[in-house]
Structures are given as C-alpha cells and as structure tokens.
Amino acid sequence: MKRRNFVQSSLVAGSALLSGGIAKAATSDNDYSSLSGKPFNLNYGIHDGMFKNHAGPDFIDQIKFAYEQGFRAIEDNGMSGRPVDQQSKIGETLAKLGMAMGVFVQPGLSNDGNMLASGKQEHIDNFIKSCQQAVEVAKRINSKLVTVVPGDFDRNLPIGVQTGNVIEAIKKGTAILEPHGIMMVLEPLSDNPNLFLRTADQSYAICKAVGSPSCKTLYDMYHIQRNQGNIIPTLNLCISEIGYYQVGDNPGRNEPGTGEINYKNIFKHIYNKGYKGVVGMEHGNAGKGKEGELALIKAYREADSFM
C-alpha cells in the first residue's frame, strides 16, 4: 500500500475508532439508567433517610422507592427504638415487596453503658435483657440479624481476662437468640480508642470460642480499613466467622467511589465467595438533594457491575 493511502486509511480507521470510543464513553455515562429497577448482583440494604429527597421523610415510602431502583433489602440501626406499630408496618412492607431485613442494633445497649469486658453482673444482666428484647423486635420485622457491640475496655483488667469476660457474656446471649434462629453479629469499630472490639481477627477469636451459629462477625469495611486495612486478605482469613457485611468508603464514610476503597473488587470477591445475605449501606450520601441520591444509585450500579 502507498504511504499516502496507508495514512488516509489509518486516519479513517482512527477516526472511526475514536468516534466509537466517544460514543461508548457517552453511552457509559447513561448505561446505569437503563438498569433502573433491575435487582443488583448483591443484596444491598438501604438506610432511613438515604432517599428522603425523592420519597419523602417516611421510611416506608423510601423503602418502596428503593425497591423501584433495584434494591432488595434494608437495615435500620434504630429499629428497636421505633414504635411497635411502625416496626410491624415496616415488616409487612418488606414481606409484601419480598425484601430482606438486615441488621438492627440490639436494644438497650450503648458503648458507655455496656462493658461486657468488665465481667460485672450489672452489664451482663443488661445484655441478657437486651437479647430478650431483640427477639421480640426481630419477630415484628422478620429479622434474623442483630448488631452487638461489647462496649469499652476495662483498663484495670488484663486483655485476656477481658476477652474471657466477653466470651462468657456472649455465650449467655446466644443461649437466648439461638432457639429463635437469630444471629448476633459482633462489630469491630474504629470510632474511638476506648472500644474493646476493634479488629476482625479479634472478633474471629471470640466467635470461635463461643462456638454458636448465633455469634458471628459484622465485617464493616469502613471500620476494617481504618483500623487495619488489608480488607480482602483479612476477609479470607476470617470468613468462616463472618455473618454480615457493611459498606462505607474511607475517608468520609459515604457511598462507594467517594474514597480509597475499591468496592468493585471487594463486591466481586464477596459474590464469588457465595455470599447471599444483605450488604448494609452503612454510610451517608456524599451529594446533596435528589442529585446526591441519584449519584449514590449510580455509584452502586458501577461498583456492582463486576459480572
């Protein structure tokens, strides 16, 4: 081929390739809108307030809106504090839509008033009472998952003794939950240095010692990243004792794609491991108003596009 013809052919081919690439790029910006309403590969669970600008302040209306966007689960930290009739209505709505209920925080527990590591009877009694209350809440909303935080360190005791105290208290709690098929998930947190439970391997050891299907780890990847990083290798090491996952990018604790964590790789990994449960959306919205809510949906479509 003559040089002139070769150059002309190359320009035509390059132009076609470029225009095709531009068209593809332009399409990619809108690809996810065509998936509106299609269920995601993983079962992401929304929080109250996440879609308030589209659906209004009522959580049930937000649940219905989320369903229309393809979400098939919720979680609600404050569920136990809601009026009983509202709990029942939420449960009925989920059942009607075929949506799953993720975690709620066990009632009556707070970090400052809950020190299972101390071994003190008052804390154990409060914990047992909260387990009993959790059973009643779980029945109304058809939930099998409750978040438990053991509370703060007791600085006057050796760490091994504190760990033993936590294990013994958790055993008493699982004796209440296990007959009802309810799983408490222990959550390692990064909120402050006084918290006893901070890493996934620490929770793994406690769950192994308790030895009950009603005691597993809540693997919140925001906290894991802040406390120790190495999210996927740590997940692999602890997977037999992981019962639930939560999402939040770091820094900022907002939706995937707003921080440093590669959630597309993590979601693919969790999916390939065969996880079928709820993945809690335990974070805020990076953007404001309806635009921020649409950006959140798009972020999950992008992170979930690993198939």
mmCIF file of C-alpha atoms in Angstrom:
data_model
loop_
_atom_site.group_PDB
_atom_site.id
_atom_site.type_symbol
_atom_site.label_atom_id
_atom_site.label_comp_id
_atom_site.label_asym_id
_atom_site.label_seq_id
_atom_site.Cartn_x
_atom_site.Cartn_y
_atom_site.Cartn_z
ATOM 1 C CA MET A 1 0.000 0.000 0.000
ATOM 2 C CA LYS A 2 1.289 3.500 -0.845
ATOM 3 C CA ARG A 3 2.221 5.656 2.096
ATOM 4 C CA ARG A 4 -0.428 8.237 1.218
ATOM 5 C CA ASN A 5 -3.184 5.618 1.047
ATOM 6 C CA PHE A 6 -1.922 4.000 4.240
ATOM 7 C CA VAL A 7 -2.039 7.332 6.105
ATOM 8 C CA GLN A 8 -5.532 8.093 4.769
ATOM 9 C CA SER A 9 -6.740 4.611 5.740
ATOM 10 C CA SER A 10 -5.190 4.982 9.173
ATOM 11 C CA LEU A 11 -6.874 8.346 9.676
ATOM 12 C CA VAL A 12 -10.267 6.933 8.686
ATOM 13 C CA ALA A 13 -9.803 3.913 10.953
ATOM 14 C CA GLY A 14 -8.562 6.091 13.787
ATOM 15 C CA SER A 15 -11.472 8.454 13.357
ATOM 16 C CA ALA A 16 -13.926 5.573 13.418
ATOM 17 C CA LEU A 17 -12.238 4.104 16.472
ATOM 18 C CA LEU A 18 -12.217 7.469 18.218
ATOM 19 C CA SER A 19 -15.852 8.172 17.418
ATOM 20 C CA GLY A 20 -16.750 4.678 18.566
ATOM 21 C CA GLY A 21 -14.847 5.263 21.779
ATOM 22 C CA ILE A 22 -16.555 8.606 22.303
ATOM 23 C CA ALA A 23 -19.921 7.022 21.628
ATOM 24 C CA LYS A 24 -19.122 4.237 24.063
ATOM 25 C CA ALA A 25 -17.956 6.715 26.673
ATOM 26 C CA ALA A 26 -21.069 8.813 26.179
ATOM 27 C CA THR A 27 -23.205 5.716 26.471
ATOM 28 C CA SER A 28 -21.388 4.534 29.562
ATOM 29 C CA ASP A 29 -22.490 7.653 31.414
ATOM 30 C CA ASN A 30 -26.075 6.584 30.874
ATOM 31 C CA ASP A 31 -25.707 2.802 30.957
ATOM 32 C CA TYR A 32 -26.837 2.503 34.542
ATOM 33 C CA SER A 33 -30.077 4.396 33.944
ATOM 34 C CA SER A 34 -31.187 1.531 31.715
ATOM 35 C CA LEU A 35 -30.748 -0.823 34.677
ATOM 36 C CA SER A 36 -33.170 1.114 36.875
ATOM 37 C CA GLY A 37 -35.356 -1.373 38.708
ATOM 38 C CA LYS A 38 -33.169 -4.377 37.955
ATOM 39 C CA PRO A 39 -32.029 -6.158 41.137
ATOM 40 C CA PHE A 40 -28.332 -5.825 41.930
ATOM 41 C CA ASN A 41 -25.950 -8.796 41.984
ATOM 42 C CA LEU A 42 -25.545 -8.368 45.746
ATOM 43 C CA ASN A 43 -28.358 -7.578 48.148
ATOM 44 C CA TYR A 44 -27.579 -4.018 49.281
ATOM 45 C CA GLY A 45 -29.595 -2.745 52.239
ATOM 46 C CA ILE A 46 -30.582 0.928 52.390
ATOM 47 C CA HIS A 47 -30.873 3.136 55.476
ATOM 48 C CA ASP A 48 -33.603 5.520 56.575
ATOM 49 C CA GLY A 49 -33.007 8.980 55.087
ATOM 50 C CA MET A 50 -30.976 7.752 52.140
ATOM 51 C CA PHE A 51 -33.740 8.593 49.626
ATOM 52 C CA LYS A 52 -35.744 11.165 51.561
ATOM 53 C CA ASN A 53 -35.475 13.796 48.815
ATOM 54 C CA HIS A 54 -37.142 11.509 46.275
ATOM 55 C CA ALA A 55 -39.569 9.638 48.521
ATOM 56 C CA GLY A 56 -40.149 11.970 51.468
ATOM 57 C CA PRO A 57 -39.435 11.554 55.186
ATOM 58 C CA ASP A 58 -41.489 8.375 55.712
ATOM 59 C CA PHE A 59 -39.187 5.335 55.801
ATOM 60 C CA ILE A 60 -41.804 3.059 54.239
ATOM 61 C CA ASP A 61 -42.064 5.374 51.221
ATOM 62 C CA GLN A 62 -38.274 5.350 50.967
ATOM 63 C CA ILE A 63 -38.309 1.545 51.043
ATOM 64 C CA LYS A 64 -40.776 1.479 48.144
ATOM 65 C CA PHE A 65 -38.656 3.951 46.169
ATOM 66 C CA ALA A 66 -35.534 1.868 46.812
ATOM 67 C CA TYR A 67 -37.328 -1.232 45.568
ATOM 68 C CA GLU A 68 -38.145 0.578 42.317
ATOM 69 C CA GLN A 69 -34.417 1.316 41.911
ATOM 70 C CA GLY A 70 -33.468 -2.356 42.295
ATOM 71 C CA PHE A 71 -32.598 -2.521 45.984
ATOM 72 C CA ARG A 72 -33.992 -5.556 47.764
ATOM 73 C CA ALA A 73 -33.062 -5.028 51.418
ATOM 74 C CA ILE A 74 -32.895 -2.545 54.262
ATOM 75 C CA GLU A 75 -31.103 -2.245 57.579
ATOM 76 C CA ASP A 76 -32.010 0.065 60.420
ATOM 77 C CA ASN A 77 -29.796 0.711 63.430
ATOM 78 C CA GLY A 78 -32.615 2.454 65.272
ATOM 79 C CA MET A 79 -35.344 -0.117 64.584
ATOM 80 C CA SER A 80 -35.677 -1.172 68.223
ATOM 81 C CA GLY A 81 -36.446 2.437 69.187
ATOM 82 C CA ARG A 82 -39.332 2.773 66.734
ATOM 83 C CA PRO A 83 -42.941 2.438 67.953
ATOM 84 C CA VAL A 84 -44.180 -1.150 67.849
ATOM 85 C CA ASP A 85 -46.858 -0.380 65.245
ATOM 86 C CA GLN A 86 -44.237 1.188 62.958
ATOM 87 C CA GLN A 87 -41.984 -1.844 63.318
ATOM 88 C CA SER A 88 -44.896 -4.052 62.286
ATOM 89 C CA LYS A 89 -45.735 -1.856 59.278
ATOM 90 C CA ILE A 90 -42.125 -1.952 58.094
ATOM 91 C CA GLY A 91 -42.115 -5.731 58.464
ATOM 92 C CA GLU A 92 -45.350 -6.002 56.483
ATOM 93 C CA THR A 93 -43.989 -3.737 53.733
ATOM 94 C CA LEU A 94 -40.824 -5.813 53.397
ATOM 95 C CA ALA A 95 -42.836 -9.035 53.223
ATOM 96 C CA LYS A 96 -45.145 -7.622 50.549
ATOM 97 C CA LEU A 97 -42.226 -6.444 48.394
ATOM 98 C CA GLY A 98 -40.137 -9.566 49.004
ATOM 99 C CA MET A 99 -37.322 -7.514 50.550
ATOM 100 C CA ALA A 100 -34.902 -8.683 53.233
ATOM 101 C CA MET A 101 -34.291 -7.126 56.629
ATOM 102 C CA GLY A 102 -30.655 -6.730 57.582
ATOM 103 C CA VAL A 103 -29.308 -5.775 60.988
ATOM 104 C CA PHE A 104 -30.742 -3.606 63.717
ATOM 105 C CA VAL A 105 -28.798 -2.607 66.815
ATOM 106 C CA GLN A 106 -29.664 -4.644 69.879
ATOM 107 C CA PRO A 107 -31.979 -2.586 72.109
ATOM 108 C CA GLY A 108 -30.807 -1.033 75.340
ATOM 109 C CA LEU A 109 -27.096 -1.180 74.558
ATOM 110 C CA SER A 110 -24.682 1.743 74.315
ATOM 111 C CA ASN A 111 -20.911 1.891 74.372
ATOM 112 C CA ASP A 112 -20.686 3.885 77.598
ATOM 113 C CA GLY A 113 -23.234 1.771 79.491
ATOM 114 C CA ASN A 114 -22.202 -1.610 78.121
ATOM 115 C CA MET A 115 -18.891 -3.022 79.310
ATOM 116 C CA LEU A 116 -19.037 -6.770 78.845
ATOM 117 C CA ALA A 117 -15.243 -6.834 79.163
ATOM 118 C CA SER A 118 -15.558 -5.845 82.829
ATOM 119 C CA GLY A 119 -17.372 -9.054 83.775
ATOM 120 C CA LYS A 120 -19.628 -7.069 86.132
ATOM 121 C CA GLN A 121 -23.032 -8.604 86.735
ATOM 122 C CA GLU A 122 -24.922 -5.382 86.044
ATOM 123 C CA HIS A 123 -23.570 -5.302 82.491
ATOM 124 C CA ILE A 124 -24.280 -8.991 81.946
ATOM 125 C CA ASP A 125 -27.855 -8.577 83.222
ATOM 126 C CA ASN A 126 -28.407 -5.609 80.909
ATOM 127 C CA PHE A 127 -27.037 -7.591 77.986
ATOM 128 C CA ILE A 128 -29.293 -10.580 78.670
ATOM 129 C CA LYS A 129 -32.311 -8.270 78.915
ATOM 130 C CA SER A 130 -31.381 -6.664 75.588
ATOM 131 C CA CYS A 131 -31.176 -10.100 73.938
ATOM 132 C CA GLN A 132 -34.679 -10.889 75.151
ATOM 133 C CA GLN A 133 -35.962 -7.584 73.783
ATOM 134 C CA ALA A 134 -34.196 -8.204 70.472
ATOM 135 C CA VAL A 135 -36.171 -11.419 69.987
ATOM 136 C CA GLU A 136 -39.459 -9.512 70.173
ATOM 137 C CA VAL A 137 -38.300 -6.801 67.743
ATOM 138 C CA ALA A 138 -36.980 -9.426 65.321
ATOM 139 C CA LYS A 139 -40.364 -11.173 65.238
ATOM 140 C CA ARG A 140 -42.171 -7.992 64.174
ATOM 141 C CA ILE A 141 -39.823 -7.226 61.304
ATOM 142 C CA ASN A 142 -38.942 -10.789 60.304
ATOM 143 C CA SER A 143 -35.257 -10.247 61.027
ATOM 144 C CA LYS A 144 -32.611 -12.795 61.944
ATOM 145 C CA LEU A 145 -29.734 -10.358 62.491
ATOM 146 C CA VAL A 146 -28.870 -8.070 65.376
ATOM 147 C CA THR A 147 -25.750 -5.931 65.848
ATOM 148 C CA VAL A 148 -23.894 -6.235 69.159
ATOM 149 C CA VAL A 149 -21.026 -4.043 70.362
ATOM 150 C CA PRO A 150 -19.333 -5.350 73.552
ATOM 151 C CA GLY A 151 -18.558 -1.798 74.671
ATOM 152 C CA ASP A 152 -15.400 -0.299 76.123
ATOM 153 C CA PHE A 153 -12.184 -1.694 77.561
ATOM 154 C CA ASP A 154 -11.856 -2.134 81.289
ATOM 155 C CA ARG A 155 -8.399 -0.626 81.758
ATOM 156 C CA ASN A 156 -7.990 -2.270 85.180
ATOM 157 C CA LEU A 157 -8.047 -5.819 83.778
ATOM 158 C CA PRO A 158 -5.571 -7.756 81.590
ATOM 159 C CA ILE A 159 -6.730 -8.118 77.993
ATOM 160 C CA GLY A 160 -7.004 -11.902 78.275
ATOM 161 C CA VAL A 161 -9.356 -11.616 81.242
ATOM 162 C CA GLN A 162 -11.448 -9.033 79.412
ATOM 163 C CA THR A 163 -11.676 -11.327 76.388
ATOM 164 C CA GLY A 164 -12.788 -14.191 78.613
ATOM 165 C CA ASN A 165 -15.476 -11.982 80.166
ATOM 166 C CA VAL A 166 -16.800 -11.013 76.742
ATOM 167 C CA ILE A 167 -16.890 -14.654 75.619
ATOM 168 C CA GLU A 168 -18.843 -15.745 78.691
ATOM 169 C CA ALA A 169 -21.349 -12.904 78.313
ATOM 170 C CA ILE A 170 -21.857 -13.631 74.600
ATOM 171 C CA LYS A 171 -22.484 -17.305 75.390
ATOM 172 C CA LYS A 172 -25.336 -16.259 77.675
ATOM 173 C CA GLY A 173 -26.763 -14.108 74.878
ATOM 174 C CA THR A 174 -26.597 -16.814 72.237
ATOM 175 C CA ALA A 175 -28.489 -19.160 74.557
ATOM 176 C CA ILE A 176 -31.414 -16.732 74.229
ATOM 177 C CA LEU A 177 -31.101 -15.994 70.499
ATOM 178 C CA GLU A 178 -30.193 -19.402 69.102
ATOM 179 C CA PRO A 179 -33.614 -21.088 69.666
ATOM 180 C CA HIS A 180 -35.153 -18.345 67.515
ATOM 181 C CA GLY A 181 -32.589 -18.655 64.736
ATOM 182 C CA ILE A 182 -31.315 -15.124 65.379
ATOM 183 C CA MET A 183 -27.658 -14.273 64.802
ATOM 184 C CA MET A 184 -25.869 -11.585 66.759
ATOM 185 C CA VAL A 185 -23.078 -10.059 64.709
ATOM 186 C CA LEU A 186 -20.212 -8.545 66.685
ATOM 187 C CA GLU A 187 -18.969 -5.321 65.122
ATOM 188 C CA PRO A 188 -15.334 -4.214 65.346
ATOM 189 C CA LEU A 189 -15.392 -0.399 65.360
ATOM 190 C CA SER A 190 -12.949 2.445 64.786
ATOM 191 C CA ASP A 191 -14.933 5.281 66.377
ATOM 192 C CA ASN A 192 -12.694 5.752 69.411
ATOM 193 C CA PRO A 193 -9.703 4.024 71.091
ATOM 194 C CA ASN A 194 -11.711 3.035 74.182
ATOM 195 C CA LEU A 195 -13.707 0.370 72.343
ATOM 196 C CA PHE A 196 -12.844 -3.210 73.243
ATOM 197 C CA LEU A 197 -13.607 -4.811 69.863
ATOM 198 C CA ARG A 198 -11.564 -3.241 67.064
ATOM 199 C CA THR A 199 -10.356 -5.870 64.580
ATOM 200 C CA ALA A 200 -11.852 -8.731 62.597
ATOM 201 C CA ASP A 201 -9.317 -11.272 63.860
ATOM 202 C CA GLN A 202 -10.210 -10.336 67.454
ATOM 203 C CA SER A 203 -13.881 -10.947 66.682
ATOM 204 C CA TYR A 204 -12.940 -14.185 64.902
ATOM 205 C CA ALA A 205 -11.294 -15.498 68.064
ATOM 206 C CA ILE A 206 -14.342 -14.616 70.187
ATOM 207 C CA CYS A 207 -16.772 -16.255 67.742
ATOM 208 C CA LYS A 208 -14.654 -19.413 67.634
ATOM 209 C CA ALA A 209 -14.610 -19.564 71.423
ATOM 210 C CA VAL A 210 -18.368 -19.003 71.726
ATOM 211 C CA GLY A 211 -18.968 -21.736 69.165
ATOM 212 C CA SER A 212 -22.557 -20.853 68.270
ATOM 213 C CA PRO A 213 -24.220 -20.176 64.898
ATOM 214 C CA SER A 214 -25.821 -17.211 66.677
ATOM 215 C CA CYS A 215 -22.454 -15.453 67.104
ATOM 216 C CA LYS A 216 -20.625 -14.160 64.038
ATOM 217 C CA THR A 217 -18.740 -11.049 62.905
ATOM 218 C CA LEU A 218 -20.163 -7.945 61.281
ATOM 219 C CA TYR A 219 -17.470 -7.099 58.728
ATOM 220 C CA ASP A 220 -17.882 -3.347 58.252
ATOM 221 C CA MET A 221 -15.281 -2.477 55.637
ATOM 222 C CA TYR A 222 -15.168 1.186 56.596
ATOM 223 C CA HIS A 223 -14.009 0.284 60.112
ATOM 224 C CA ILE A 224 -11.739 -2.518 58.884
ATOM 225 C CA GLN A 225 -9.985 -0.089 56.537
ATOM 226 C CA ARG A 226 -9.481 2.484 59.282
ATOM 227 C CA ASN A 227 -8.247 0.014 61.895
ATOM 228 C CA GLN A 228 -6.157 -2.425 59.912
ATOM 229 C CA GLY A 229 -6.707 -2.252 56.124
ATOM 230 C CA ASN A 230 -5.927 -5.348 54.050
ATOM 231 C CA ILE A 231 -9.662 -5.879 53.536
ATOM 232 C CA ILE A 232 -9.744 -8.872 51.156
ATOM 233 C CA PRO A 233 -6.925 -10.953 52.758
ATOM 234 C CA THR A 234 -8.383 -10.338 56.227
ATOM 235 C CA LEU A 235 -11.829 -11.277 54.930
ATOM 236 C CA ASN A 236 -10.418 -14.559 53.617
ATOM 237 C CA LEU A 237 -8.788 -15.376 56.949
ATOM 238 C CA CYS A 238 -11.932 -14.663 58.960
ATOM 239 C CA ILE A 239 -14.661 -15.692 56.503
ATOM 240 C CA SER A 240 -15.889 -18.722 58.449
ATOM 241 C CA GLU A 241 -16.919 -16.370 61.270
ATOM 242 C CA ILE A 242 -18.340 -13.523 59.144
ATOM 243 C CA GLY A 243 -22.125 -13.319 59.172
ATOM 244 C CA TYR A 244 -22.764 -9.903 57.641
ATOM 245 C CA TYR A 245 -21.084 -7.136 55.635
ATOM 246 C CA GLN A 246 -21.399 -3.365 55.715
ATOM 247 C CA VAL A 247 -20.163 -0.706 53.307
ATOM 248 C CA GLY A 248 -18.782 2.798 53.706
ATOM 249 C CA ASP A 249 -15.921 4.389 51.793
ATOM 250 C CA ASN A 250 -12.983 5.988 53.564
ATOM 251 C CA PRO A 251 -12.388 8.831 54.186
ATOM 252 C CA GLY A 252 -15.819 10.385 54.569
ATOM 253 C CA ARG A 253 -17.960 7.275 55.163
ATOM 254 C CA ASN A 254 -20.054 7.784 52.049
ATOM 255 C CA GLU A 255 -21.028 5.621 49.079
ATOM 256 C CA PRO A 256 -18.530 3.517 47.071
ATOM 257 C CA GLY A 257 -16.323 5.519 44.742
ATOM 258 C CA THR A 258 -16.004 8.544 47.033
ATOM 259 C CA GLY A 259 -12.878 7.342 48.842
ATOM 260 C CA GLU A 260 -9.933 4.981 48.622
ATOM 261 C CA ILE A 261 -11.590 1.553 48.831
ATOM 262 C CA ASN A 262 -12.004 -0.445 45.594
ATOM 263 C CA TYR A 263 -15.509 -1.718 46.219
ATOM 264 C CA LYS A 264 -15.961 -3.203 42.759
ATOM 265 C CA ASN A 265 -13.174 -5.695 43.513
ATOM 266 C CA ILE A 266 -14.489 -6.339 47.021
ATOM 267 C CA PHE A 267 -18.086 -6.874 45.881
ATOM 268 C CA LYS A 268 -16.892 -9.265 43.190
ATOM 269 C CA HIS A 269 -14.881 -11.146 45.799
ATOM 270 C CA ILE A 270 -17.819 -11.422 48.211
ATOM 271 C CA TYR A 271 -20.105 -12.526 45.377
ATOM 272 C CA ASN A 272 -17.632 -15.189 44.226
ATOM 273 C CA LYS A 273 -17.403 -16.463 47.797
ATOM 274 C CA GLY A 274 -21.108 -17.255 47.525
ATOM 275 C CA TYR A 275 -22.476 -14.706 49.988
ATOM 276 C CA LYS A 276 -26.256 -14.372 49.613
ATOM 277 C CA GLY A 277 -27.094 -12.164 52.588
ATOM 278 C CA VAL A 278 -27.617 -8.433 52.961
ATOM 279 C CA VAL A 279 -24.759 -5.974 52.436
ATOM 280 C CA GLY A 280 -25.633 -2.996 54.611
ATOM 281 C CA MET A 281 -25.217 0.513 53.195
ATOM 282 C CA GLU A 282 -23.900 1.919 56.476
ATOM 283 C CA HIS A 283 -22.902 5.386 55.233
ATOM 284 C CA GLY A 284 -24.087 8.838 54.255
ATOM 285 C CA ASN A 285 -24.729 10.450 50.883
ATOM 286 C CA ALA A 286 -21.760 12.371 49.508
ATOM 287 C CA GLY A 287 -24.010 14.669 47.475
ATOM 288 C CA LYS A 288 -26.987 16.767 48.472
ATOM 289 C CA GLY A 289 -30.623 16.593 47.405
ATOM 290 C CA LYS A 290 -32.012 14.437 44.630
ATOM 291 C CA GLU A 291 -28.790 14.732 42.659
ATOM 292 C CA GLY A 292 -26.847 13.213 45.544
ATOM 293 C CA GLU A 293 -29.318 10.336 45.785
ATOM 294 C CA LEU A 294 -29.077 9.627 42.059
ATOM 295 C CA ALA A 295 -25.274 9.738 42.333
ATOM 296 C CA LEU A 296 -25.472 7.172 45.128
ATOM 297 C CA ILE A 297 -27.574 4.822 42.991
ATOM 298 C CA LYS A 298 -25.158 5.240 40.089
ATOM 299 C CA ALA A 299 -22.212 4.532 42.419
ATOM 300 C CA TYR A 300 -23.752 1.210 43.416
ATOM 301 C CA ARG A 301 -24.521 0.331 39.806
ATOM 302 C CA GLU A 302 -20.876 0.974 38.949
ATOM 303 C CA ALA A 303 -19.453 -0.958 41.908
ATOM 304 C CA ASP A 304 -21.912 -3.801 41.274
ATOM 305 C CA SER A 305 -21.010 -4.089 37.567
ATOM 306 C CA PHE A 306 -18.456 -6.861 38.096
ATOM 307 C CA MET A 307 -20.322 -9.556 36.159
#
